[in-house]
Short mmCIF file of C-alpha atoms and ligand atoms in Angstrom, two decimals:
data_model
loop_
_atom_site.label_atom_id
_atom_site.label_comp_id
_atom_site.label_asym_id
_atom_site.label_seq_id
_atom_site.Cartn_x
_atom_site.Cartn_y
_atom_site.Cartn_z
CA MET A 389 0.00 0.00 0.00
CA ALA A 390 3.07 2.22 -0.14
CA ASN A 391 1.71 3.95 -3.22
CA ASN A 392 -1.52 5.13 -1.65
CA ILE A 393 -2.04 8.82 -2.14
CA GLN A 394 -2.21 10.74 1.11
CA ALA A 395 -3.66 14.10 2.10
CA ILE A 396 -1.53 17.20 1.72
CA ARG A 397 0.61 17.97 4.76
CA GLY A 398 -1.24 20.25 7.17
CA MET A 399 -4.62 19.57 5.57
CA HIS A 400 -6.81 17.28 7.63
CA ASP A 401 -9.80 15.05 7.18
CA VAL A 402 -12.50 15.37 9.80
CA LEU A 403 -13.64 11.79 10.31
CA PRO A 404 -17.21 10.77 11.23
CA ASP A 405 -16.37 10.26 14.90
CA GLN A 406 -15.26 13.90 15.08
CA THR A 407 -18.06 15.55 13.09
CA PRO A 408 -20.68 15.47 15.91
CA LEU A 409 -18.48 17.80 17.98
CA TRP A 410 -18.01 20.11 14.99
CA GLN A 411 -21.75 20.15 14.36
CA THR A 412 -22.50 20.86 18.01
CA ALA A 413 -20.14 23.84 17.96
CA GLU A 414 -21.44 25.06 14.59
CA LYS A 415 -25.04 25.01 15.78
CA ILE A 416 -24.21 26.99 18.93
CA ILE A 417 -22.25 29.50 16.85
CA ARG A 418 -25.18 30.03 14.46
CA ASP A 419 -27.61 30.41 17.36
CA VAL A 420 -25.49 33.00 19.14
CA LEU A 421 -24.90 34.98 15.94
CA SER A 422 -28.58 35.09 15.07
CA GLY A 423 -29.27 36.20 18.64
CA TYR A 424 -27.46 39.44 17.74
CA GLY A 425 -29.02 39.80 14.29
CA TYR A 426 -26.04 38.69 12.15
CA SER A 427 -26.56 37.33 8.59
CA GLU A 428 -24.49 34.75 6.78
CA ILE A 429 -22.54 35.62 3.62
CA ARG A 430 -20.97 32.92 1.42
CA LEU A 431 -17.82 33.79 -0.46
CA PRO A 432 -15.45 32.17 -2.98
CA ILE A 433 -12.38 30.36 -1.68
CA VAL A 434 -10.20 31.74 -4.47
CA GLU A 435 -9.64 35.45 -5.09
CA LYS A 436 -7.26 37.54 -7.16
CA THR A 437 -3.85 37.66 -5.50
CA GLU A 438 -3.90 41.44 -5.74
CA LEU A 439 -6.81 41.60 -3.27
CA PHE A 440 -4.76 40.07 -0.46
CA LYS A 441 -1.62 42.05 -1.28
CA ARG A 442 -3.56 45.29 -1.18
CA SER A 443 -5.54 44.55 1.95
CA ILE A 444 -3.43 42.41 4.25
CA GLY A 445 -0.26 44.35 3.44
CA GLU A 446 2.89 43.34 1.61
CA VAL A 447 4.99 43.23 4.77
CA THR A 448 3.05 40.65 6.74
CA ASP A 449 3.72 36.98 7.45
CA ILE A 450 0.73 36.03 5.36
CA VAL A 451 1.66 37.86 2.17
CA GLU A 452 5.41 37.42 2.55
CA LYS A 453 5.46 33.69 3.06
CA GLU A 454 2.16 31.95 3.69
CA MET A 455 -0.04 32.36 0.63
CA TYR A 456 -1.01 29.56 -1.76
CA THR A 457 -0.67 31.52 -4.98
CA PHE A 458 -0.83 30.12 -8.51
CA ASP A 459 -1.48 31.20 -12.09
CA ASP A 460 -4.70 29.87 -13.55
CA ARG A 461 -4.95 28.79 -17.18
CA ASN A 462 -5.45 32.38 -18.32
CA GLY A 463 -2.28 33.47 -16.58
CA ASP A 464 -4.14 35.40 -13.86
CA SER A 465 -2.53 35.22 -10.44
CA LEU A 466 -5.00 33.70 -7.99
CA THR A 467 -4.69 32.85 -4.30
CA LEU A 468 -6.49 30.43 -1.99
CA ARG A 469 -7.88 32.80 0.62
CA PRO A 470 -5.63 33.00 3.71
CA GLU A 471 -8.36 34.89 5.61
CA GLY A 472 -11.87 36.14 4.95
CA THR A 473 -11.93 39.86 5.70
CA ALA A 474 -10.58 40.93 2.32
CA GLY A 475 -12.97 38.76 0.31
CA CYS A 476 -15.97 39.79 2.39
CA LEU A 477 -15.20 43.45 1.86
CA ARG A 478 -14.53 42.87 -1.83
CA ALA A 479 -17.97 41.25 -2.19
CA CYS A 480 -19.74 44.01 -0.28
CA LEU A 481 -18.06 46.73 -2.35
CA GLU A 482 -18.77 44.87 -5.58
CA HIS A 483 -22.48 44.50 -4.76
CA GLY A 484 -22.96 47.99 -3.36
CA LEU A 485 -23.73 46.83 0.17
CA LEU A 486 -21.70 49.54 1.84
CA HIS A 487 -23.51 52.60 0.55
CA ASN A 488 -25.41 54.23 3.45
CA GLN A 489 -25.98 50.83 4.99
CA VAL A 490 -25.18 48.97 8.13
CA HIS A 491 -24.28 45.28 8.01
CA ARG A 492 -23.57 42.53 10.50
CA LEU A 493 -22.20 39.53 8.64
CA TRP A 494 -20.56 36.17 9.26
CA TYR A 495 -18.96 33.49 7.11
CA TYR A 496 -17.54 30.10 7.84
CA GLY A 497 -15.14 27.96 5.89
CA PRO A 498 -11.59 26.90 5.05
CA MET A 499 -8.61 29.24 4.88
CA TYR A 500 -5.17 28.35 3.51
CA ARG A 501 -1.74 29.32 4.76
CA HIS A 502 1.56 27.66 3.99
CA GLU A 503 2.81 27.49 7.57
CA ARG A 504 4.81 24.87 9.43
CA PRO A 505 2.17 22.36 10.53
CA GLN A 506 1.98 21.68 14.27
CA LYS A 507 -0.75 21.36 16.89
CA GLY A 508 -3.21 24.21 16.34
CA ARG A 509 -1.46 25.37 13.16
CA TYR A 510 -2.45 23.86 9.84
CA ARG A 511 -2.29 24.66 6.15
CA GLN A 512 -6.01 24.31 5.70
CA PHE A 513 -8.01 25.43 8.72
CA ILE A 514 -11.56 26.53 9.31
CA GLN A 515 -12.40 30.03 10.42
CA LEU A 516 -15.55 31.68 11.58
CA GLY A 517 -15.34 35.30 10.44
CA VAL A 518 -17.61 38.05 11.71
CA GLU A 519 -17.57 41.49 10.06
CA THR A 520 -19.64 44.60 10.72
CA TYR A 521 -19.80 47.65 8.44
CA GLY A 522 -21.04 51.20 8.72
CA MET A 523 -20.82 51.69 12.49
CA SER A 524 -18.35 54.13 14.01
CA ALA A 525 -19.48 54.16 17.64
CA PRO A 526 -17.70 51.97 20.20
CA ASP A 527 -20.97 50.16 20.91
CA ILE A 528 -20.34 47.80 18.02
CA ASP A 529 -16.77 47.03 19.14
CA ALA A 530 -18.27 46.21 22.54
CA GLU A 531 -21.12 44.19 21.00
CA LEU A 532 -18.63 41.88 19.29
CA ILE A 533 -16.89 41.23 22.58
CA LEU A 534 -20.22 40.55 24.34
CA LEU A 535 -21.14 38.17 21.52
CA MET A 536 -17.85 36.28 21.87
CA ASP A 537 -18.21 36.12 25.64
CA ARG A 538 -21.67 34.61 25.21
CA LEU A 539 -20.29 32.18 22.63
CA TRP A 540 -17.60 30.91 25.03
CA LYS A 541 -20.21 30.42 27.73
CA ARG A 542 -22.53 28.48 25.43
CA LEU A 543 -19.62 26.37 24.17
CA GLY A 544 -18.54 25.61 27.72
CA ILE A 545 -15.03 27.06 27.47
CA ARG A 546 -15.48 30.43 29.17
CA ASP A 547 -12.96 29.63 31.91
CA LYS A 548 -10.36 28.54 29.35
CA VAL A 549 -10.06 31.83 27.46
CA SER A 550 -9.23 35.36 28.48
CA LEU A 551 -9.52 38.68 26.72
CA GLN A 552 -6.63 40.93 25.77
CA LEU A 553 -7.41 44.40 24.59
CA ASN A 554 -5.51 47.30 23.08
CA SER A 555 -6.05 50.39 20.97
CA LEU A 556 -3.86 51.17 17.97
CA GLY A 557 -5.28 54.69 17.66
CA THR A 558 -5.70 56.40 14.31
CA ILE A 559 -3.24 56.12 11.46
CA ALA A 560 -1.92 59.63 12.23
CA GLU A 561 -1.35 58.77 15.89
CA ARG A 562 0.35 55.56 14.91
CA LEU A 563 2.77 57.41 12.60
CA VAL A 564 4.04 59.54 15.47
CA TYR A 565 4.37 56.45 17.64
CA ARG A 566 6.10 54.61 14.82
CA ASP A 567 8.88 57.21 14.77
CA SER A 568 9.62 56.86 18.46
CA LEU A 569 9.43 53.09 18.22
CA VAL A 570 11.93 53.04 15.37
CA SER A 571 14.38 55.23 17.26
CA TYR A 572 14.03 53.02 20.33
CA PHE A 573 14.75 49.86 18.35
CA GLN A 574 17.64 51.58 16.58
CA GLN A 575 19.29 51.94 19.96
CA HIS A 576 18.93 48.16 20.45
CA LEU A 577 19.80 46.79 17.03
CA ASP A 578 21.93 44.03 18.54
CA LYS A 579 18.86 42.56 20.24
CA LEU A 580 16.72 42.32 17.09
CA ASP A 581 16.40 39.12 15.09
CA GLU A 582 16.58 38.99 11.32
CA ASP A 583 12.83 39.37 10.75
CA SER A 584 12.68 42.34 13.06
CA LEU A 585 15.64 44.08 11.44
CA ARG A 586 13.85 43.79 8.13
CA ARG A 587 10.61 45.09 9.62
CA LEU A 588 12.29 48.05 11.27
CA ASN A 589 11.93 50.06 8.09
CA THR A 590 8.85 48.47 6.59
CA ASN A 591 6.50 47.70 9.47
CA PRO A 592 8.13 48.31 12.86
CA LEU A 593 4.92 47.77 14.87
CA ARG A 594 4.97 44.16 13.81
CA ILE A 595 8.18 43.74 15.80
CA LEU A 596 5.99 44.00 18.93
CA ASP A 597 4.10 40.94 17.71
CA THR A 598 7.26 38.79 17.64
CA LYS A 599 7.06 35.27 18.98
CA ASN A 600 10.82 35.10 19.51
CA PRO A 601 11.43 34.63 23.27
CA ALA A 602 14.91 36.13 22.95
CA MET A 603 13.33 39.47 22.08
CA LYS A 604 10.90 39.50 24.98
CA GLU A 605 12.84 42.01 27.03
CA VAL A 606 13.59 44.50 24.29
CA VAL A 607 9.92 44.47 23.32
CA ALA A 608 8.75 44.80 26.92
CA ASN A 609 10.77 47.99 27.36
CA ALA A 610 9.64 49.61 24.13
CA PRO A 611 7.50 52.77 24.28
CA GLU A 612 3.78 52.11 24.64
CA LEU A 613 1.32 53.08 21.96
CA MET A 614 -1.40 53.97 24.50
CA ALA A 615 0.58 57.06 25.48
CA TYR A 616 0.35 58.37 21.91
CA LEU A 617 -3.41 58.16 21.48
CA GLY A 618 -5.45 61.34 20.92
CA GLU A 619 -8.55 62.27 22.90
CA GLU A 620 -11.03 60.66 20.52
CA SER A 621 -9.20 57.34 20.45
CA VAL A 622 -8.91 57.35 24.23
CA GLN A 623 -12.66 58.00 24.62
CA HIS A 624 -13.49 55.26 22.12
CA PHE A 625 -11.39 52.78 24.07
CA LYS A 626 -12.84 53.92 27.39
CA ALA A 627 -16.40 53.48 26.16
CA ILE A 628 -15.64 49.83 25.38
CA THR A 629 -13.98 49.09 28.69
CA THR A 630 -16.90 50.78 30.51
CA VAL A 631 -19.35 48.34 28.90
CA LEU A 632 -17.11 45.41 29.81
CA ASP A 633 -16.73 46.66 33.38
CA ASN A 634 -20.47 47.15 33.81
CA ILE A 635 -21.33 43.73 32.41
CA GLY A 636 -18.52 42.06 34.31
CA ILE A 637 -16.30 40.81 31.51
CA GLY A 638 -12.67 40.71 32.60
CA TYR A 639 -9.89 41.86 30.29
CA GLU A 640 -6.21 42.65 30.27
CA ILE A 641 -4.93 45.71 28.48
CA ASN A 642 -1.96 44.48 26.48
CA THR A 643 -0.13 47.40 24.94
CA ARG A 644 2.04 45.03 22.84
CA LEU A 645 -0.97 43.63 21.04
CA VAL A 646 -0.71 44.91 17.47
CA ARG A 647 -2.15 41.99 15.46
CA GLY A 648 -0.52 40.54 12.39
CA LEU A 649 -2.38 42.53 9.78
CA ASP A 650 -1.83 46.12 8.71
CA TYR A 651 -5.39 47.26 8.40
CA TYR A 652 -6.41 47.69 12.03
CA SER A 653 -7.17 51.02 13.71
CA LYS A 654 -8.30 51.80 17.26
CA THR A 655 -9.64 48.63 18.90
CA VAL A 656 -7.76 45.33 18.67
CA PHE A 657 -8.40 42.24 20.78
CA GLU A 658 -7.47 38.62 21.15
CA TRP A 659 -9.01 35.78 23.13
CA VAL A 660 -6.15 33.64 24.34
CA THR A 661 -5.76 30.34 26.16
CA THR A 662 -2.86 28.78 28.01
CA GLU A 663 -3.98 25.26 27.08
CA LEU A 664 -2.72 25.07 23.49
CA GLY A 665 0.97 25.83 23.85
CA SER A 666 2.26 28.60 21.62
CA GLN A 667 -0.86 28.42 19.39
CA GLY A 668 -2.72 30.22 22.15
CA THR A 669 -4.86 32.69 20.21
CA VAL A 670 -8.31 31.27 19.57
CA CYS A 671 -9.97 34.38 18.24
CA ALA A 672 -8.73 37.77 17.16
CA GLY A 673 -9.97 40.95 15.60
CA GLY A 674 -10.55 44.65 15.83
CA ARG A 675 -11.54 47.78 14.02
CA TYR A 676 -10.28 48.34 10.49
CA ASP A 677 -11.96 51.51 9.25
CA GLY A 678 -9.14 52.30 6.82
CA LEU A 679 -9.35 49.11 4.80
CA ILE A 680 -12.53 50.04 2.96
CA GLU A 681 -10.90 53.09 1.38
CA GLN A 682 -7.75 51.11 0.75
CA LEU A 683 -9.82 48.76 -1.41
CA GLY A 684 -11.41 51.61 -3.36
CA GLY A 685 -14.54 52.30 -1.30
CA LYS A 686 -15.73 55.55 0.29
CA PRO A 687 -14.60 56.28 3.86
CA ASN A 688 -16.52 53.93 6.13
CA HIS A 689 -16.33 51.90 9.32
CA ALA A 690 -15.64 48.24 9.95
CA VAL A 691 -15.05 46.01 12.97
CA GLY A 692 -14.69 42.23 12.95
CA PHE A 693 -12.99 39.13 14.22
CA ALA A 694 -11.95 35.67 13.10
CA MET A 695 -11.94 32.53 15.16
CA GLY A 696 -9.96 29.37 14.43
CA MET A 697 -12.26 26.36 14.68
CA GLU A 698 -9.52 23.75 15.19
CA ARG A 699 -8.18 25.63 18.21
CA LEU A 700 -11.70 26.05 19.55
CA LEU A 701 -12.44 22.35 19.10
CA ALA A 702 -9.18 21.41 20.79
CA LEU A 703 -10.41 23.34 23.84
CA MET A 704 -13.84 21.71 23.66
CA GLU A 705 -12.42 18.20 23.31
CA THR A 706 -11.25 18.18 26.91
CA LEU A 707 -14.79 18.86 28.14
CA ASN A 708 -16.46 15.58 27.18
CA ILE A 709 -19.51 17.41 25.92
CA PRO A 710 -22.34 14.94 25.27
CA VAL A 711 -23.10 14.94 21.57
CA ALA A 712 -26.43 13.89 20.10
CA SER A 713 -26.41 10.35 18.70
CA THR A 714 -26.67 10.10 14.93
CA VAL A 715 -29.27 7.33 15.20
CA ASP A 716 -32.56 7.10 17.18
CA VAL A 717 -33.83 3.80 15.89
CA TYR A 718 -32.07 0.79 14.34
CA LEU A 719 -34.07 -1.63 12.19
CA ILE A 720 -33.03 -5.28 12.28
CA ARG A 721 -34.31 -7.48 9.44
CA VAL A 722 -33.93 -11.27 9.39
CA GLY A 723 -35.48 -13.36 6.61
CA GLU A 724 -36.33 -12.79 2.99
CA GLN A 725 -39.79 -11.28 3.57
CA ALA A 726 -38.46 -9.12 6.38
CA GLU A 727 -35.68 -7.76 4.22
CA GLN A 728 -38.12 -6.70 1.52
CA GLN A 729 -40.87 -5.36 3.76
CA GLY A 730 -38.41 -3.75 6.16
CA THR A 731 -37.32 -1.20 3.57
CA TYR A 732 -40.94 -0.11 2.98
CA PHE A 733 -41.70 -0.11 6.70
CA ALA A 734 -38.67 2.14 7.32
CA GLU A 735 -39.91 4.58 4.67
CA ALA A 736 -43.39 4.57 6.24
CA ILE A 737 -41.83 5.48 9.60
CA ARG A 738 -39.82 8.31 8.05
CA ASN A 739 -42.95 9.56 6.26
CA GLN A 740 -44.83 9.82 9.52
CA ILE A 741 -42.18 10.94 12.00
CA ASP A 742 -40.47 14.08 10.82
CA GLY A 743 -36.81 14.21 11.70
CA ILE A 744 -36.52 10.65 13.00
CA LYS A 745 -33.02 9.22 12.62
CA LEU A 746 -33.63 5.66 11.52
CA GLN A 747 -30.89 3.35 10.31
CA VAL A 748 -31.68 0.10 8.49
CA ASP A 749 -29.26 -2.81 8.79
CA CYS A 750 -28.28 -3.48 5.19
CA VAL A 751 -25.61 -6.08 5.92
CA GLY A 752 -27.75 -8.78 7.52
CA GLY A 753 -26.64 -11.67 9.74
CA SER A 754 -28.23 -13.33 12.74
CA PHE A 755 -30.51 -11.49 15.18
CA LYS A 756 -27.64 -11.55 17.63
CA SER A 757 -25.09 -9.97 15.34
CA GLN A 758 -27.56 -7.30 14.19
CA PHE A 759 -28.40 -6.53 17.84
CA LYS A 760 -24.73 -5.91 18.49
CA LYS A 761 -24.65 -3.40 15.64
CA ALA A 762 -27.87 -1.78 16.89
CA ASP A 763 -26.30 -1.31 20.29
CA LYS A 764 -23.10 0.13 18.83
CA SER A 765 -25.03 2.59 16.65
CA GLY A 766 -26.08 4.54 19.75
CA ALA A 767 -29.78 4.09 18.91
CA THR A 768 -32.37 4.31 21.68
CA TYR A 769 -34.62 1.64 20.18
CA ALA A 770 -34.17 -1.44 18.03
CA LEU A 771 -37.01 -2.53 15.77
CA ILE A 772 -36.90 -6.25 15.02
CA LEU A 773 -38.53 -7.61 11.93
CA GLY A 774 -38.50 -11.37 11.20
CA ASP A 775 -40.63 -13.18 8.64
CA ASP A 776 -43.12 -14.13 11.40
CA GLU A 777 -43.68 -10.50 12.34
CA VAL A 778 -44.06 -9.56 8.68
CA SER A 779 -46.75 -12.19 8.08
CA ARG A 780 -48.75 -10.79 11.04
CA GLY A 781 -48.14 -7.08 10.21
CA GLU A 782 -46.23 -6.72 13.47
CA VAL A 783 -42.80 -5.65 14.68
CA SER A 784 -40.87 -6.08 17.95
CA ILE A 785 -39.45 -3.08 19.79
CA LYS A 786 -36.62 -3.19 22.26
CA ALA A 787 -35.35 -0.27 24.31
CA LEU A 788 -31.57 -0.46 24.06
CA ARG A 789 -30.67 1.96 26.86
CA ASP A 790 -33.21 0.93 29.49
CA ALA A 791 -32.97 -2.61 30.87
CA GLN A 792 -36.28 -2.15 32.77
CA GLN A 793 -38.31 -1.99 29.57
CA GLU A 794 -39.32 -5.41 28.23
CA GLN A 795 -39.17 -6.14 24.55
CA GLN A 796 -42.72 -5.89 23.15
CA VAL A 797 -44.56 -6.90 20.00
CA LEU A 798 -46.82 -4.27 18.43
CA SER A 799 -48.74 -3.90 15.22
CA GLN A 800 -46.64 -1.87 12.78
CA ALA A 801 -49.09 1.05 13.04
CA ALA A 802 -48.91 0.95 16.84
CA ALA A 803 -45.10 0.81 16.67
CA ILE A 804 -45.05 4.03 14.66
CA GLU A 805 -47.31 5.67 17.27
CA PHE A 806 -45.04 4.35 20.02
CA LEU A 807 -41.99 5.94 18.39
CA GLN A 808 -43.87 9.11 17.55
CA ALA A 809 -44.52 9.63 21.26
CA ARG A 810 -40.92 8.98 22.30
CA VAL A 811 -38.51 10.08 19.56
CA CYS A 812 -37.99 13.64 18.22
CA ARG A 813 -39.78 15.26 21.17
P1 LIG B 1052 -1.04 33.26 14.88
O1 LIG B 1052 -0.47 34.39 15.64
O2 LIG B 1052 -1.38 32.08 15.76
O3 LIG B 1052 -0.26 32.89 13.66
P2 LIG B 1052 -2.68 34.95 13.26
O4 LIG B 1052 -2.48 36.27 13.85
O5 LIG B 1052 -1.92 34.56 12.05
O6 LIG B 1052 -2.45 33.80 14.36
P3 LIG B 1052 -5.34 35.55 12.36
O7 LIG B 1052 -4.92 35.84 10.99
O8 LIG B 1052 -5.76 36.65 13.24
O9 LIG B 1052 -4.23 34.67 13.08
O10 LIG B 1052 -6.48 34.44 12.33
C1 LIG B 1052 -7.51 34.35 13.32
C2 LIG B 1052 -7.51 33.01 13.98
O11 LIG B 1052 -7.45 31.96 13.02
C3 LIG B 1052 -6.33 32.73 14.88
O12 LIG B 1052 -6.53 33.31 16.12
C4 LIG B 1052 -6.33 31.23 14.95
O13 LIG B 1052 -7.30 30.76 15.87
C5 LIG B 1052 -6.75 30.85 13.57
N1 LIG B 1052 -5.58 30.51 12.74
C6 LIG B 1052 -4.74 31.34 12.10
N2 LIG B 1052 -3.80 30.67 11.42
C7 LIG B 1052 -4.07 29.35 11.64
C8 LIG B 1052 -3.48 28.13 11.21
N3 LIG B 1052 -2.43 28.10 10.38
N4 LIG B 1052 -4.02 26.95 11.64
C9 LIG B 1052 -5.09 26.94 12.47
N5 LIG B 1052 -5.70 28.06 12.90
C10 LIG B 1052 -5.20 29.25 12.50
MG1 LIG B 1053 -0.17 33.53 11.67
#
């Protein structure tokens, strides 16, 4: 079997024993989002390379070294989306959704980055993205944080994540800060690694985002951006923290938090965990008012976040959350007549009981071996159809999870009523 083709490194299959957990999380996510009036938008996975270069910024990890870029048959340069913000904005601009309108949107799907695969870091990963447009007041920044807090609670991981918050101010404020940051780092050139030396001239704020432990001290002593914020930025930030204080959501102000992407302004935040090693950021986002103009739109407002599903699921896995069984009822058929009639009987049940999860044994074997499979399926009830039952229009029912309940023989019509009263309630 040495020649079997395998999946691409860093791109994973989600096998059937894992999908119930994914579906549980996905349902909670959809419920929470609709509780705040957010609508789904579905976007292409491939976009023009130019879109990501223009929006994410040339001097970022993503554009410099992580993108899956290729020429299509026409010679156009295309890229598998490394994130969703750029494509979402592109779609909204293209379809005129940003003109005098307010939007609260979400999307869900795979993103692609050519990174070194390790726990919590893959080359194909699933993100939930949430983007809001047209709102300048800090209420919407706060709303996103309240929404995420509610999401963690519903998912059962609230005590595993904590909120880090910062403000990057306006672009003008950041330029002044940038100058003092550059002169500080210039006095400590010997402590900068290769990446940081390169970024000193192109994107010095990104140096603060370094993951190199050797640079921890030089970064810790760097000037703080908070001190450079103007009155309006300070008030905006304060309004958010006031909401969090009043509702009782804890946070840490982390003045080194700059985020990997260039397009943020004012609010930035990350939800981090200590349980996933160095891949500790589960969810990250902020305000990116400037990006809309950068992509050719009129001045506007935008705030959003993206959450990595694999990291979220890794946190949920430790909780042993009960997941709904994929089967309610398992139909055992033994005998020629039973095999034929069983298929029709199963359809009759499905016709009458909306949403019932009924699995028919299509492999066969003795009653005993089919019972074993029924038990393993997780079903609550087994229906047993032998040729005798068929000839009398009957079926046996056995409760698989309750030893007190005796197996009983019912007419097929009565069996459907029996299930109707007990399954899908
Ligand atoms: P990191 O600092 O971990 O590289 P990032 O700043 O590149 O993260 P974002 O671009 O903000 O991440 O993406 C938002 C979220 O998507 C991250 O917080 C993380 O949960 C998830 N994510 C990002 N890259 C990956 C990846 N390669 N594999 C799995 N999840 C990822
Ligand atoms: Mg990254």
